[in-house]
Amino acid sequence: MITLFMALLLILNVGVSKAHAFGDQAKVAIAQLVLEEEAPRRPNAIAHLTYELAQTTSVEVSDEVVRLSLESDDLFSYPFVLLLGGEAFDLPDEPAVQRLSRYLANGGFLLIDDISGGSSPSFDQSVRALMRAVYPTKRFSAFPVDHSLYRSFFMIDRPMGRTDNFGRVWGIKEGNVSPVVYFRDDLTGALSRDDAGRDRYPCVPGGARQRREAVKLAVNVVMYALTANYKRDQAHVKQLILEGRIE
Amino acid sequence: MSTAPSIVWAGEPGYAAAVCIILFVVGVVGPMRRIRLLELALMSVGLFALFLYLANPTQVSTVSEAISGRTVILVDGSGSISSVPDRLTQVQSAIAANRGENVDVFHFGRELHAGEPEAYSLDNTDIGAALGGLSARIAGAPLDSVVLISDGVDLGVMGRTFAKGEPIAVPSLSGPLTVIGVGDSAQSAEISITDMTTSSYAYLRTPFTIGFQVASQGYAGRSVEVSLERDNRPVKSTTVKIDADGTGVGSFEVRPTRAGRFAYRVSVPTFSDDRVVTNNSLTRVVTVVRDRIRVLQVAGAPSWDVKVMRRFLKEDPSVDLVSFFILRTLEDMESGYHSDELSLIPFPFERLFSEELETFDVVMFQNFDYRPYFGIRGDDGIGLLDNVAKYVTEGGHGFVMVGGDRSFDLGEYQDTPIGDILPFQLGLTGNKVTEPPFVPELTEAGVNHPITRLSFDPVRNAAMWSQLHPVDGANRVMSMAPTAVSLLSHPVETDGTGEPLSVLGVMEAGEGRVMGLTIDGSWRWGLSEAANGQGTETFGKFWKGAFRWLMDDPSSARVVVETEKENVRLGQSVRVIVRAKSVSFSPAVGVEVAVTVAGPREEQVQQLVTDESGEAVLYVEAETTGVHQVSAVVRERGTQSEATTLFAVTDRDPERSAENPNHDLLREIATRSGGVFSDDVNFARLRDGSATKKIERQIRVELARKPYVGAVFLFCFGLAWLLRRRIGLR
């Protein structure tokens, strides 16, 4: 029996129990970055994600719902922020851009989600303009198939959200990590639920299987934000190759 | 024996004759009468007496004598005699057997010295120089006998020539030579380390090889244990089979686990029949350099603290980081995902904490719960924790435990081997955590500690700590460990003994160092500073200082002393460089440096002053073989800093390692000089009975410088003067 239990531990790399940190402020929270005042969008998407994280991973997550602006004093207390939108937005002023630049350069992480599923070029143009302001010499590039984000917790073969138009994730690389991740297939749309807990939007064309993949991708994005290129460490790569899970 | 006497004129006969003739002529002047014939006769007699007095005829005769020749004893006073007790005893017996009247004793090493040696410690034995020096001293006088007492270990021309099989030239001696050989090469056994090969540099954790050769006599076919020591501490040993020729070769593979300079010594045991024990080991100094710092980060769960720590270490090119994060707990296994969907690998805790543990410089437990792994199999789990404890206390490595709900008492580390090395006493009952955010306060010890000294300006340092972002709670502990020091404390909370609750404690545990940080929010220091456009100065300085301290990194020292080479040959000059930094880590200019170089047989202290680049240089002559410890003490403004290093003078001391006496050389010396050799210390020396010295002595007898000659002169001249007065002459 002990041998069986040990085998389970070894396979899944698990601990025995989930403990509790020094209060909620020490837990991992996902904040929504708000560039322009607007009504909350994709309600409960973050709550769904934190629920999945708590159920699936060892990460201590906070169920706190936080909306921040770039000018907020609390921005630097939340190393993971989510920017979602589907339309064009105004470029923040220079101090705000500088603040975002410092945030990203010192450990902050930004997930940008195009909730239009790529149907609104104006959001994409605004996003790229913002990133040009933050990173004048860098451009988005699609993550290669062996990127750490695709294996930070789940094995992701094809990234999907509410839609499945692109099959890829973009990012801006700084050193060996990507502090900015850009997804254009409405990830939060796949996570969003109504107050009754039902899925708010259908995932097309894959339905439930696609939503499951979207949840896995969302978990991977948070795990990537927390562990960066951990999964590219030799110990992991060697073992995964040994087990035939990657080539 | 005497020669026939001869007469010589010791005075001035010509002068005397002239005076007499003048006086005679003057006296003759005047009328001649009969009475004057008498006067002239008296004057002539008187003048003749005067002539004899002044001319001083002297009788000279020569007498010669023969004196017997002396005996000279030449004693080998070199270290090869004292290195073997039997040889010293034999030499002293031989001296005693030949002592007596007409005996002079000299001793020699490189040169000849008068008298018996006080200590048999001279170097570079040169028998040829000693024999040649004897000829100069006695100036060719015949000697009754010359006795040479030696073991034949000759490091001069004669020895080298003989070793090449060429004829030797023995200085001519003025007496028969008796050579008494001491030492016994025919019967007693001998074993030594004759060669040790290794590179002067090695990389940390990268194996390197130390080769050695054993030479022996009387050990053929035996197995001999060869030991390797590092700084006088055993490292490993191996068994070497001695072949028929008496030699054995082997090697050690060494995987250095600490950076620095270390003296590695290869040695064979001291057997009871081993003739020379001073050649049983050889030493080389190896500098172990650190290519990169290797850190093992084990985290109980991903968190911002874990992420920022990993990011900090990954961005440092001098760090080789291996991270293991526990990504899933047992509860998470119920979430409905198949293991094939997961990208997780087994946590190789057994391998990490056993065979690979020594490959790391620092191990960090970051909110890591050991129980699912180390504790699940009872003693085996504790054994892995014990490995970590020994890795610190015996291996001299660093260990950090960072706070969280899986750390310290919350992780139930009390009563485990890890609990024994932590800077905190665990076993707290009741509330084991304090949740309200707080700003840690610098303790008195923290003001100057390299971990918490973010600035050398104490005021700025205190300000930097007070202005940090609050952290999210902390683990509570029972108290500080007895030898631990608290560097940061909670502003209001107390530990189980009522003392301010330590947030950061450090302790030296055995050979290693341990740090306990009871918070998991140091990441906030970096991001909060970034918000103000200050970068992450505090976070970076804090953790850089921590890792340097944990590794006892010499680069963080204010004083560094180095020698250009680790291993130098006998007679070479060693350049010792001291680099001193001020408290602000700028070059310390014009400060006094005391450099002590302590070798196996001597110690020298030099007072130096640093130049404009903060350096002081000293040259040391490598005069004795063995390891030399170099220490530099810098005093500046009431503070004292010290650094040490070492180097080895690697030549085998030929005097003290000469295992075999060279009686063949002594026989050859005796043969070529027409003398005799014996290894019997009581051997009756050859003597030359005809070796005498002839001494001639002159005997002089003055014939005329007598009182009666003066009396004759005065009488005759006085009577002649009276006669002249009587006849009216003046």
mmCIF file of N, CA, C and O in Angstrom, chain B residues 137-216:
data_model
loop_
_atom_site.group_PDB
_atom_site.id
_atom_site.type_symbol
_atom_site.label_atom_id
_atom_site.label_comp_id
_atom_site.label_asym_id
_atom_site.label_seq_id
_atom_site.Cartn_x
_atom_site.Cartn_y
_atom_site.Cartn_z
ATOM 1 N N ARG B 137 92.675 24.736 5.363
ATOM 2 C CA ARG B 137 92.797 25.103 6.779
ATOM 3 C C ARG B 137 94.135 24.667 7.381
ATOM 4 O O ARG B 137 94.703 25.350 8.194
ATOM 5 N N ILE B 138 94.615 23.491 6.974
ATOM 6 C CA ILE B 138 95.838 22.998 7.620
ATOM 7 C C ILE B 138 97.089 23.393 6.855
ATOM 8 O O ILE B 138 98.207 23.099 7.277
ATOM 9 N N ALA B 139 96.898 24.039 5.710
ATOM 10 C CA ALA B 139 98.015 24.577 4.924
ATOM 11 C C ALA B 139 99.064 23.521 4.619
ATOM 12 O O ALA B 139 100.259 23.748 4.710
ATOM 13 N N GLY B 140 98.611 22.338 4.324
ATOM 14 C CA GLY B 140 99.526 21.312 3.871
ATOM 15 C C GLY B 140 100.314 20.611 4.956
ATOM 16 O O GLY B 140 101.186 19.788 4.650
ATOM 17 N N ALA B 141 100.038 20.920 6.197
ATOM 18 C CA ALA B 141 100.770 20.249 7.276
ATOM 19 C C ALA B 141 100.434 18.767 7.275
ATOM 20 O O ALA B 141 99.289 18.394 7.059
ATOM 21 N N PRO B 142 101.430 17.928 7.479
ATOM 22 C CA PRO B 142 101.139 16.493 7.503
ATOM 23 C C PRO B 142 100.255 16.136 8.693
ATOM 24 O O PRO B 142 100.402 16.701 9.777
ATOM 25 N N LEU B 143 99.312 15.278 8.430
ATOM 26 C CA LEU B 143 98.378 14.868 9.472
ATOM 27 C C LEU B 143 98.623 13.413 9.811
ATOM 28 O O LEU B 143 98.928 12.596 8.929
ATOM 29 N N ASP B 144 98.406 13.137 11.050
ATOM 30 C CA ASP B 144 98.531 11.761 11.484
ATOM 31 C C ASP B 144 97.406 10.923 10.877
ATOM 32 O O ASP B 144 97.622 9.792 10.451
ATOM 33 N N SER B 145 96.215 11.528 10.836
ATOM 34 C CA SER B 145 95.097 10.813 10.213
ATOM 35 C C SER B 145 93.950 11.784 9.953
ATOM 36 O O SER B 145 93.829 12.814 10.622
ATOM 37 N N VAL B 146 93.143 11.422 8.953
ATOM 38 C CA VAL B 146 91.910 12.147 8.659
ATOM 39 C C VAL B 146 90.780 11.130 8.738
ATOM 40 O O VAL B 146 90.832 10.094 8.072
ATOM 41 N N VAL B 147 89.783 11.460 9.563
ATOM 42 C CA VAL B 147 88.637 10.558 9.730
ATOM 43 C C VAL B 147 87.397 11.269 9.201
ATOM 44 O O VAL B 147 87.031 12.338 9.685
ATOM 45 N N LEU B 148 86.781 10.670 8.192
ATOM 46 C CA LEU B 148 85.546 11.216 7.633
ATOM 47 C C LEU B 148 84.391 10.354 8.112
ATOM 48 O O LEU B 148 84.369 9.141 7.871
ATOM 49 N N ILE B 149 83.447 11.002 8.821
ATOM 50 C CA ILE B 149 82.272 10.266 9.329
ATOM 51 C C ILE B 149 81.048 10.802 8.592
ATOM 52 O O ILE B 149 80.687 11.971 8.725
ATOM 53 N N SER B 150 80.401 9.947 7.810
ATOM 54 C CA SER B 150 79.278 10.413 6.994
ATOM 55 C C SER B 150 78.399 9.226 6.604
ATOM 56 O O SER B 150 78.802 8.063 6.742
ATOM 57 N N ASP B 151 77.186 9.567 6.132
ATOM 58 C CA ASP B 151 76.323 8.519 5.582
ATOM 59 C C ASP B 151 76.463 8.435 4.070
ATOM 60 O O ASP B 151 75.811 7.632 3.416
ATOM 61 N N GLY B 152 77.305 9.322 3.507
ATOM 62 C CA GLY B 152 77.532 9.283 2.070
ATOM 63 C C GLY B 152 76.473 9.976 1.247
ATOM 64 O O GLY B 152 76.523 9.980 0.016
ATOM 65 N N VAL B 153 75.463 10.570 1.890
ATOM 66 C CA VAL B 153 74.447 11.320 1.146
ATOM 67 C C VAL B 153 75.071 12.648 0.762
ATOM 68 O O VAL B 153 75.173 13.560 1.576
ATOM 69 N N ASP B 154 75.543 12.719 -0.451
ATOM 70 C CA ASP B 154 76.302 13.880 -0.917
ATOM 71 C C ASP B 154 75.513 14.579 -2.011
ATOM 72 O O ASP B 154 75.140 13.971 -3.022
ATOM 73 N N LEU B 155 75.247 15.850 -1.808
ATOM 74 C CA LEU B 155 74.466 16.610 -2.777
ATOM 75 C C LEU B 155 75.345 17.542 -3.594
ATOM 76 O O LEU B 155 74.845 18.399 -4.318
ATOM 77 N N GLY B 156 76.663 17.386 -3.446
ATOM 78 C CA GLY B 156 77.594 18.231 -4.179
ATOM 79 C C GLY B 156 78.039 17.568 -5.473
ATOM 80 O O GLY B 156 77.457 16.582 -5.955
ATOM 81 N N VAL B 157 79.126 18.117 -6.028
ATOM 82 C CA VAL B 157 79.637 17.623 -7.312
ATOM 83 C C VAL B 157 80.039 16.162 -7.212
ATOM 84 O O VAL B 157 79.768 15.347 -8.100
ATOM 85 N N MET B 158 80.661 15.832 -6.108
ATOM 86 C CA MET B 158 81.157 14.465 -5.950
ATOM 87 C C MET B 158 80.004 13.465 -6.002
ATOM 88 O O MET B 158 80.078 12.436 -6.692
ATOM 89 N N GLY B 159 78.945 13.767 -5.294
ATOM 90 C CA GLY B 159 77.793 12.867 -5.270
ATOM 91 C C GLY B 159 77.146 12.748 -6.633
ATOM 92 O O GLY B 159 76.778 11.650 -7.070
ATOM 93 N N ARG B 160 76.995 13.895 -7.310
ATOM 94 C CA ARG B 160 76.351 13.869 -8.636
ATOM 95 C C ARG B 160 77.216 13.112 -9.646
ATOM 96 O O ARG B 160 76.711 12.359 -10.468
ATOM 97 N N THR B 161 78.532 13.339 -9.545
ATOM 98 C CA THR B 161 79.442 12.660 -10.470
ATOM 99 C C THR B 161 79.402 11.152 -10.255
ATOM 100 O O THR B 161 79.327 10.370 -11.206
ATOM 101 N N PHE B 162 79.428 10.759 -9.001
ATOM 102 C CA PHE B 162 79.410 9.333 -8.691
ATOM 103 C C PHE B 162 78.107 8.683 -9.147
ATOM 104 O O PHE B 162 78.099 7.552 -9.643
ATOM 105 N N ALA B 163 77.020 9.433 -8.997
ATOM 106 C CA ALA B 163 75.718 8.892 -9.397
ATOM 107 C C ALA B 163 75.670 8.635 -10.897
ATOM 108 O O ALA B 163 74.961 7.744 -11.365
ATOM 109 N N LYS B 164 76.440 9.415 -11.647
ATOM 110 C CA LYS B 164 76.454 9.235 -13.100
ATOM 111 C C LYS B 164 77.442 8.148 -13.533
ATOM 112 O O LYS B 164 77.619 7.886 -14.719
ATOM 113 N N GLY B 165 78.126 7.559 -12.553
ATOM 114 C CA GLY B 165 79.072 6.510 -12.878
ATOM 115 C C GLY B 165 80.400 7.021 -13.361
ATOM 116 O O GLY B 165 81.204 6.264 -13.904
ATOM 117 N N GLU B 166 80.642 8.281 -13.162
ATOM 118 C CA GLU B 166 81.905 8.859 -13.623
ATOM 119 C C GLU B 166 82.898 8.887 -12.467
ATOM 120 O O GLU B 166 82.503 8.902 -11.294
ATOM 121 N N PRO B 167 84.180 8.912 -12.797
ATOM 122 C CA PRO B 167 85.185 8.929 -11.725
ATOM 123 C C PRO B 167 85.135 10.231 -10.933
ATOM 124 O O PRO B 167 84.954 11.311 -11.494
ATOM 125 N N ILE B 168 85.289 10.105 -9.651
ATOM 126 C CA ILE B 168 85.237 11.290 -8.801
ATOM 127 C C ILE B 168 86.646 11.789 -8.526
ATOM 128 O O ILE B 168 87.613 11.031 -8.578
ATOM 129 N N ALA B 169 86.746 13.057 -8.250
ATOM 130 C CA ALA B 169 88.042 13.659 -7.908
ATOM 131 C C ALA B 169 88.041 13.964 -6.422
ATOM 132 O O ALA B 169 87.207 14.719 -5.943
ATOM 133 N N VAL B 170 88.988 13.340 -5.727
ATOM 134 C CA VAL B 170 89.074 13.544 -4.284
ATOM 135 C C VAL B 170 90.239 14.487 -3.993
ATOM 136 O O VAL B 170 91.363 14.235 -4.438
ATOM 137 N N PRO B 171 90.024 15.576 -3.304
ATOM 138 C CA PRO B 171 91.117 16.494 -2.979
ATOM 139 C C PRO B 171 92.226 15.764 -2.234
ATOM 140 O O PRO B 171 91.969 14.857 -1.428
ATOM 141 N N SER B 172 93.456 16.165 -2.529
ATOM 142 C CA SER B 172 94.580 15.502 -1.855
ATOM 143 C C SER B 172 94.607 15.895 -0.391
ATOM 144 O O SER B 172 94.306 17.033 -0.022
ATOM 145 N N LEU B 173 94.934 14.936 0.402
ATOM 146 C CA LEU B 173 94.973 15.148 1.849
ATOM 147 C C LEU B 173 96.390 14.893 2.340
ATOM 148 O O LEU B 173 97.132 14.085 1.766
ATOM 149 N N SER B 174 96.779 15.537 3.400
ATOM 150 C CA SER B 174 98.131 15.364 3.926
ATOM 151 C C SER B 174 98.154 14.371 5.076
ATOM 152 O O SER B 174 98.916 14.516 6.022
ATOM 153 N N GLY B 175 97.262 13.426 4.988
ATOM 154 C CA GLY B 175 97.258 12.377 5.980
ATOM 155 C C GLY B 175 96.387 11.240 5.492
ATOM 156 O O GLY B 175 95.562 11.422 4.592
ATOM 157 N N PRO B 176 96.560 10.063 6.017
ATOM 158 C CA PRO B 176 95.772 8.910 5.567
ATOM 159 C C PRO B 176 94.291 9.079 5.955
ATOM 160 O O PRO B 176 93.987 9.513 7.055
ATOM 161 N N LEU B 177 93.414 8.739 4.996
ATOM 162 C CA LEU B 177 91.972 8.949 5.209
ATOM 163 C C LEU B 177 91.309 7.657 5.656
ATOM 164 O O LEU B 177 91.474 6.608 5.029
ATOM 165 N N THR B 178 90.568 7.794 6.733
ATOM 166 C CA THR B 178 89.722 6.691 7.188
ATOM 167 C C THR B 178 88.271 7.150 7.072
ATOM 168 O O THR B 178 87.894 8.168 7.658
ATOM 169 N N VAL B 179 87.500 6.434 6.282
ATOM 170 C CA VAL B 179 86.097 6.807 6.078
ATOM 171 C C VAL B 179 85.227 5.864 6.890
ATOM 172 O O VAL B 179 85.289 4.646 6.703
ATOM 173 N N ILE B 180 84.454 6.420 7.770
ATOM 174 C CA ILE B 180 83.526 5.606 8.567
ATOM 175 C C ILE B 180 82.116 5.903 8.077
ATOM 176 O O ILE B 180 81.626 7.036 8.193
ATOM 177 N N GLY B 181 81.505 4.904 7.500
ATOM 178 C CA GLY B 181 80.152 5.075 6.976
ATOM 179 C C GLY B 181 79.103 4.729 8.017
ATOM 180 O O GLY B 181 79.188 3.698 8.667
ATOM 181 N N VAL B 182 78.153 5.605 8.184
ATOM 182 C CA VAL B 182 77.048 5.334 9.121
ATOM 183 C C VAL B 182 75.789 5.053 8.305
ATOM 184 O O VAL B 182 75.674 5.419 7.140
ATOM 185 N N GLY B 183 74.822 4.457 8.973
ATOM 186 C CA GLY B 183 73.598 4.079 8.284
ATOM 187 C C GLY B 183 73.723 2.674 7.761
ATOM 188 O O GLY B 183 74.831 2.194 7.499
ATOM 189 N N ASP B 184 72.582 2.038 7.641
ATOM 190 C CA ASP B 184 72.593 0.641 7.230
ATOM 191 C C ASP B 184 71.641 0.460 6.061
ATOM 192 O O ASP B 184 70.428 0.453 6.232
ATOM 193 N N SER B 185 72.218 0.364 4.893
ATOM 194 C CA SER B 185 71.372 0.253 3.713
ATOM 195 C C SER B 185 71.038 -1.180 3.353
ATOM 196 O O SER B 185 70.181 -1.430 2.525
ATOM 197 N N ALA B 186 71.671 -2.068 3.984
ATOM 198 C CA ALA B 186 71.521 -3.442 3.522
ATOM 199 C C ALA B 186 70.364 -4.176 4.165
ATOM 200 O O ALA B 186 69.794 -5.073 3.579
ATOM 201 N N GLN B 187 69.941 -3.764 5.319
ATOM 202 C CA GLN B 187 69.009 -4.614 6.051
ATOM 203 C C GLN B 187 67.660 -3.969 6.320
ATOM 204 O O GLN B 187 66.627 -4.606 6.208
ATOM 205 N N SER B 188 67.602 -2.704 6.648
ATOM 206 C CA SER B 188 66.337 -2.145 7.109
ATOM 207 C C SER B 188 65.443 -1.758 5.947
ATOM 208 O O SER B 188 65.890 -1.504 4.840
ATOM 209 N N ALA B 189 64.158 -1.697 6.194
ATOM 210 C CA ALA B 189 63.168 -1.414 5.158
ATOM 211 C C ALA B 189 62.928 0.086 5.045
ATOM 212 O O ALA B 189 63.233 0.853 5.955
ATOM 213 N N GLU B 190 62.408 0.449 3.917
ATOM 214 C CA GLU B 190 62.149 1.864 3.670
ATOM 215 C C GLU B 190 60.987 1.990 2.686
ATOM 216 O O GLU B 190 60.889 1.225 1.724
ATOM 217 N N ILE B 191 60.092 2.971 2.938
ATOM 218 C CA ILE B 191 58.997 3.236 2.005
ATOM 219 C C ILE B 191 58.760 4.737 1.972
ATOM 220 O O ILE B 191 58.916 5.421 2.998
ATOM 221 N N SER B 192 58.434 5.249 0.808
ATOM 222 C CA SER B 192 58.235 6.690 0.695
ATOM 223 C C SER B 192 57.303 7.001 -0.467
ATOM 224 O O SER B 192 57.123 6.189 -1.373
ATOM 225 N N ILE B 193 56.711 8.187 -0.409
ATOM 226 C CA ILE B 193 55.971 8.728 -1.550
ATOM 227 C C ILE B 193 56.982 9.530 -2.360
ATOM 228 O O ILE B 193 57.550 10.503 -1.853
ATOM 229 N N THR B 194 57.224 9.105 -3.569
ATOM 230 C CA THR B 194 58.268 9.764 -4.357
ATOM 231 C C THR B 194 57.716 10.733 -5.376
ATOM 232 O O THR B 194 58.458 11.557 -5.900
ATOM 233 N N ASP B 195 56.431 10.651 -5.670
ATOM 234 C CA ASP B 195 55.885 11.571 -6.670
ATOM 235 C C ASP B 195 54.408 11.788 -6.402
ATOM 236 O O ASP B 195 53.702 10.870 -5.964
ATOM 237 N N MET B 196 53.973 13.014 -6.653
ATOM 238 C CA MET B 196 52.558 13.366 -6.502
ATOM 239 C C MET B 196 52.236 14.321 -7.639
ATOM 240 O O MET B 196 52.863 15.369 -7.775
ATOM 241 N N THR B 197 51.289 13.955 -8.448
ATOM 242 C CA THR B 197 50.979 14.768 -9.623
ATOM 243 C C THR B 197 49.529 15.224 -9.562
ATOM 244 O O THR B 197 48.617 14.425 -9.354
ATOM 245 N N THR B 198 49.341 16.518 -9.740
ATOM 246 C CA THR B 198 47.989 17.058 -9.842
ATOM 247 C C THR B 198 48.070 18.468 -10.392
ATOM 248 O O THR B 198 49.121 19.112 -10.349
ATOM 249 N N SER B 199 46.964 18.936 -10.905
ATOM 250 C CA SER B 199 46.903 20.305 -11.378
ATOM 251 C C SER B 199 46.832 21.257 -10.182
ATOM 252 O O SER B 199 46.333 20.895 -9.118
ATOM 253 N N SER B 200 47.332 22.470 -10.392
ATOM 254 C CA SER B 200 47.257 23.452 -9.315
ATOM 255 C C SER B 200 45.851 24.020 -9.171
ATOM 256 O O SER B 200 45.521 24.596 -8.148
ATOM 257 N N TYR B 201 45.040 23.879 -10.234
ATOM 258 C CA TYR B 201 43.685 24.423 -10.200
ATOM 259 C C TYR B 201 42.665 23.316 -10.414
ATOM 260 O O TYR B 201 42.902 22.366 -11.150
ATOM 261 N N ALA B 202 41.545 23.453 -9.773
ATOM 262 C CA ALA B 202 40.439 22.526 -9.984
ATOM 263 C C ALA B 202 39.138 23.324 -9.878
ATOM 264 O O ALA B 202 39.106 24.391 -9.248
ATOM 265 N N TYR B 203 38.127 22.794 -10.520
ATOM 266 C CA TYR B 203 36.824 23.445 -10.459
ATOM 267 C C TYR B 203 35.947 22.790 -9.408
ATOM 268 O O TYR B 203 35.986 21.566 -9.225
ATOM 269 N N LEU B 204 35.188 23.633 -8.766
ATOM 270 C CA LEU B 204 34.280 23.148 -7.738
ATOM 271 C C LEU B 204 33.340 22.095 -8.323
ATOM 272 O O LEU B 204 32.777 22.292 -9.406
ATOM 273 N N ARG B 205 33.222 21.012 -7.597
ATOM 274 C CA ARG B 205 32.325 19.910 -7.942
ATOM 275 C C ARG B 205 32.724 19.162 -9.209
ATOM 276 O O ARG B 205 32.013 18.307 -9.675
ATOM 277 N N THR B 206 33.850 19.520 -9.773
ATOM 278 C CA THR B 206 34.335 18.797 -10.949
ATOM 279 C C THR B 206 35.501 17.913 -10.527
ATOM 280 O O THR B 206 36.494 18.416 -10.012
ATOM 281 N N PRO B 207 35.384 16.610 -10.728
ATOM 282 C CA PRO B 207 36.446 15.725 -10.240
ATOM 283 C C PRO B 207 37.794 16.026 -10.896
ATOM 284 O O PRO B 207 37.869 16.356 -12.078
ATOM 285 N N PHE B 208 38.834 15.903 -10.105
ATOM 286 C CA PHE B 208 40.191 15.972 -10.631
ATOM 287 C C PHE B 208 41.005 14.852 -9.978
ATOM 288 O O PHE B 208 40.578 14.260 -8.988
ATOM 289 N N THR B 209 42.138 14.564 -10.601
ATOM 290 C CA THR B 209 42.898 13.387 -10.188
ATOM 291 C C THR B 209 44.203 13.783 -9.510
ATOM 292 O O THR B 209 44.891 14.707 -9.947
ATOM 293 N N ILE B 210 44.485 13.105 -8.436
ATOM 294 C CA ILE B 210 45.776 13.243 -7.762
ATOM 295 C C ILE B 210 46.503 11.909 -7.907
ATOM 296 O O ILE B 210 46.049 10.902 -7.373
ATOM 297 N N GLY B 211 47.581 11.918 -8.657
ATOM 298 C CA GLY B 211 48.347 10.693 -8.845
ATOM 299 C C GLY B 211 49.525 10.634 -7.877
ATOM 300 O O GLY B 211 49.988 11.668 -7.401
ATOM 301 N N PHE B 212 49.987 9.428 -7.614
ATOM 302 C CA PHE B 212 51.117 9.305 -6.693
ATOM 303 C C PHE B 212 51.940 8.072 -7.049
ATOM 304 O O PHE B 212 51.458 7.176 -7.740
ATOM 305 N N GLN B 213 53.179 8.056 -6.573
ATOM 306 C CA GLN B 213 54.050 6.891 -6.752
ATOM 307 C C GLN B 213 54.694 6.561 -5.419
ATOM 308 O O GLN B 213 55.158 7.456 -4.702
ATOM 309 N N VAL B 214 54.715 5.294 -5.115
ATOM 310 C CA VAL B 214 55.333 4.814 -3.880
ATOM 311 C C VAL B 214 56.612 4.076 -4.255
ATOM 312 O O VAL B 214 56.603 3.259 -5.176
ATOM 313 N N ALA B 215 57.696 4.381 -3.581
ATOM 314 C CA ALA B 215 58.943 3.630 -3.763
ATOM 315 C C ALA B 215 59.299 2.996 -2.427
ATOM 316 O O ALA B 215 59.086 3.605 -1.376
ATOM 317 N N SER B 216 59.821 1.798 -2.500
ATOM 318 C CA SER B 216 60.095 1.124 -1.231
ATOM 319 C C SER B 216 61.251 0.153 -1.377
ATOM 320 O O SER B 216 61.689 -0.178 -2.475
#
